[in-house]
CSV table of C-alpha atoms in Angstrom, one decimal:
chain,number,residue,atom,x,y,z
A,14,MET,CA,0.0,0.0,0.0
A,15,ALA,CA,1.5,3.3,-1.1
A,16,ALA,CA,1.7,6.2,1.4
A,17,SER,CA,-0.5,9.2,0.7
A,18,PRO,CA,1.4,12.2,-0.7
A,19,SER,CA,-0.2,14.3,2.0
A,20,ILE,CA,1.6,12.5,4.8
A,21,ILE,CA,4.3,14.8,6.2
A,22,THR,CA,6.9,14.0,8.9
A,23,ARG,CA,6.5,16.5,11.7
A,24,ASP,CA,9.1,17.7,14.1
A,25,THR,CA,7.6,17.0,17.5
A,26,ASP,CA,9.7,19.7,19.2
A,27,LYS,CA,8.0,22.3,17.0
A,28,ILE,CA,4.6,21.0,17.8
A,29,ALA,CA,5.4,21.0,21.6
A,30,ALA,CA,7.1,24.4,21.6
A,31,PRO,CA,4.0,26.7,22.0
A,32,THR,CA,2.6,24.8,25.0
A,33,GLY,CA,5.7,23.1,26.3
A,34,ASN,CA,3.9,19.7,26.2
A,35,ILE,CA,3.3,17.6,23.1
A,36,TYR,CA,0.1,16.2,24.6
A,37,GLU,CA,-1.4,19.6,25.3
A,38,SER,CA,-0.5,20.7,21.7
A,39,LEU,CA,-2.1,17.6,20.2
A,40,ALA,CA,-5.3,18.2,22.4
A,41,ILE,CA,-5.5,21.7,21.0
A,42,ILE,CA,-5.0,20.5,17.5
A,43,SER,CA,-7.6,17.8,17.9
A,44,LYS,CA,-10.2,20.2,19.2
A,45,ARG,CA,-9.6,22.6,16.3
A,46,ALA,CA,-9.8,19.7,13.8
A,47,LYS,CA,-13.2,18.7,15.3
A,48,GLN,CA,-14.4,22.3,14.8
A,49,ILE,CA,-13.2,22.4,11.2
A,50,SER,CA,-14.8,19.0,10.5
A,51,SER,CA,-18.1,20.1,12.0
A,52,ASP,CA,-18.1,23.3,9.9
A,53,MET,CA,-17.2,21.4,6.7
A,54,LYS,CA,-20.0,18.9,7.4
A,55,GLU,CA,-22.6,21.6,7.9
A,56,GLU,CA,-21.5,23.4,4.8
A,57,LEU,CA,-21.6,20.1,2.7
A,58,ASN,CA,-25.0,19.1,4.1
A,59,GLY,CA,-26.3,22.6,3.3
A,60,LYS,CA,-25.1,22.4,-0.3
A,61,LEU,CA,-26.4,18.8,-0.8
A,62,SER,CA,-29.8,19.6,0.7
A,63,GLU,CA,-30.5,21.8,-2.3
A,64,PHE,CA,-30.4,18.6,-4.4
A,65,ALA,CA,-32.4,16.4,-2.1
A,66,SER,CA,-35.3,14.7,-3.7
A,67,THR,CA,-38.6,14.1,-1.9
A,68,VAL,CA,-39.1,10.7,-3.6
A,69,ASP,CA,-38.6,7.9,-1.1
A,70,ASN,CA,-38.8,5.1,-3.7
A,71,LEU,CA,-35.8,2.8,-3.3
A,72,GLU,CA,-36.1,1.6,-6.9
A,73,GLU,CA,-35.6,5.0,-8.4
A,74,ILE,CA,-32.2,6.4,-7.5
A,75,PHE,CA,-31.1,9.3,-9.6
A,76,GLU,CA,-27.5,10.4,-9.9
A,77,ASN,CA,-27.2,14.1,-9.9
A,78,ARG,CA,-24.0,15.3,-11.5
A,79,GLU,CA,-23.8,18.6,-9.5
A,80,GLN,CA,-24.2,16.6,-6.3
A,81,ILE,CA,-21.4,14.3,-7.3
A,82,GLU,CA,-19.1,17.2,-8.2
A,83,ILE,CA,-19.8,18.8,-4.8
A,84,SER,CA,-19.0,15.6,-3.0
A,85,LYS,CA,-15.8,15.1,-5.0
A,86,PHE,CA,-14.7,18.6,-4.2
A,87,TYR,CA,-15.0,18.0,-0.5
A,88,GLU,CA,-13.2,14.7,-0.8
A,89,ARG,CA,-10.2,16.4,-2.4
A,90,MET,CA,-10.0,19.1,0.3
A,91,PRO,CA,-7.3,18.7,2.9
A,92,LYS,CA,-8.2,16.8,6.0
A,93,PRO,CA,-9.4,18.8,9.0
A,94,SER,CA,-6.5,17.4,11.1
A,95,ALA,CA,-3.9,18.7,8.5
A,96,MET,CA,-5.6,22.1,8.4
A,97,ALA,CA,-5.6,22.3,12.2
A,98,MET,CA,-1.9,21.3,12.4
A,99,GLU,CA,-1.0,24.0,9.9
A,100,GLU,CA,-3.0,26.6,11.8
A,101,PHE,CA,-1.3,25.6,15.0
A,102,LEU,CA,2.2,25.7,13.6
A,103,ASN,CA,1.5,29.1,12.0
A,104,GLY,CA,0.2,30.5,15.3
A,105,GLU,CA,-3.3,31.1,14.0
A,106,ILE,CA,-5.1,29.3,16.9
A,107,TYR,CA,-5.9,31.0,20.1
A,108,TRP,CA,-6.3,28.8,23.2
A,109,ARG,CA,-6.2,29.2,27.0
A,110,MET,CA,-5.5,26.7,29.7
A,111,ARG,CA,-7.3,26.8,33.0
A,112,ASP,CA,-4.7,27.1,35.7
A,113,THR,CA,-6.4,27.2,39.1
A,114,GLU,CA,-3.2,28.3,40.9
A,115,GLU,CA,-2.0,31.1,38.7
A,116,GLY,CA,-5.0,32.0,36.5
A,117,THR,CA,-2.7,32.8,33.5
A,118,GLU,CA,-3.7,32.7,29.9
A,119,LYS,CA,-1.5,31.3,27.2
A,120,LYS,CA,-1.5,31.9,23.5
């Protein structure tokens, strides 16, 4: 099985640098990826709902070219986890940690 060309080896030190902990960084990236995925899903469902048919007959399944093209477009888009990783490494994500002792905010 060939590796996907979108697979990139990452430097774990660069990922851990903003938070000081690789696991905190990955938790932040994971939460952002879920947000991106949710937004993309809502957008896709909104576009596909325009083409939804009211016929509930299982024998008649129509292929709609526009619907297929929209689906293919979203399949070709980068994965939410890759988008979140790029945002994190570029410093585009804001987060804060709840520290009960100090009450400090981190960027």
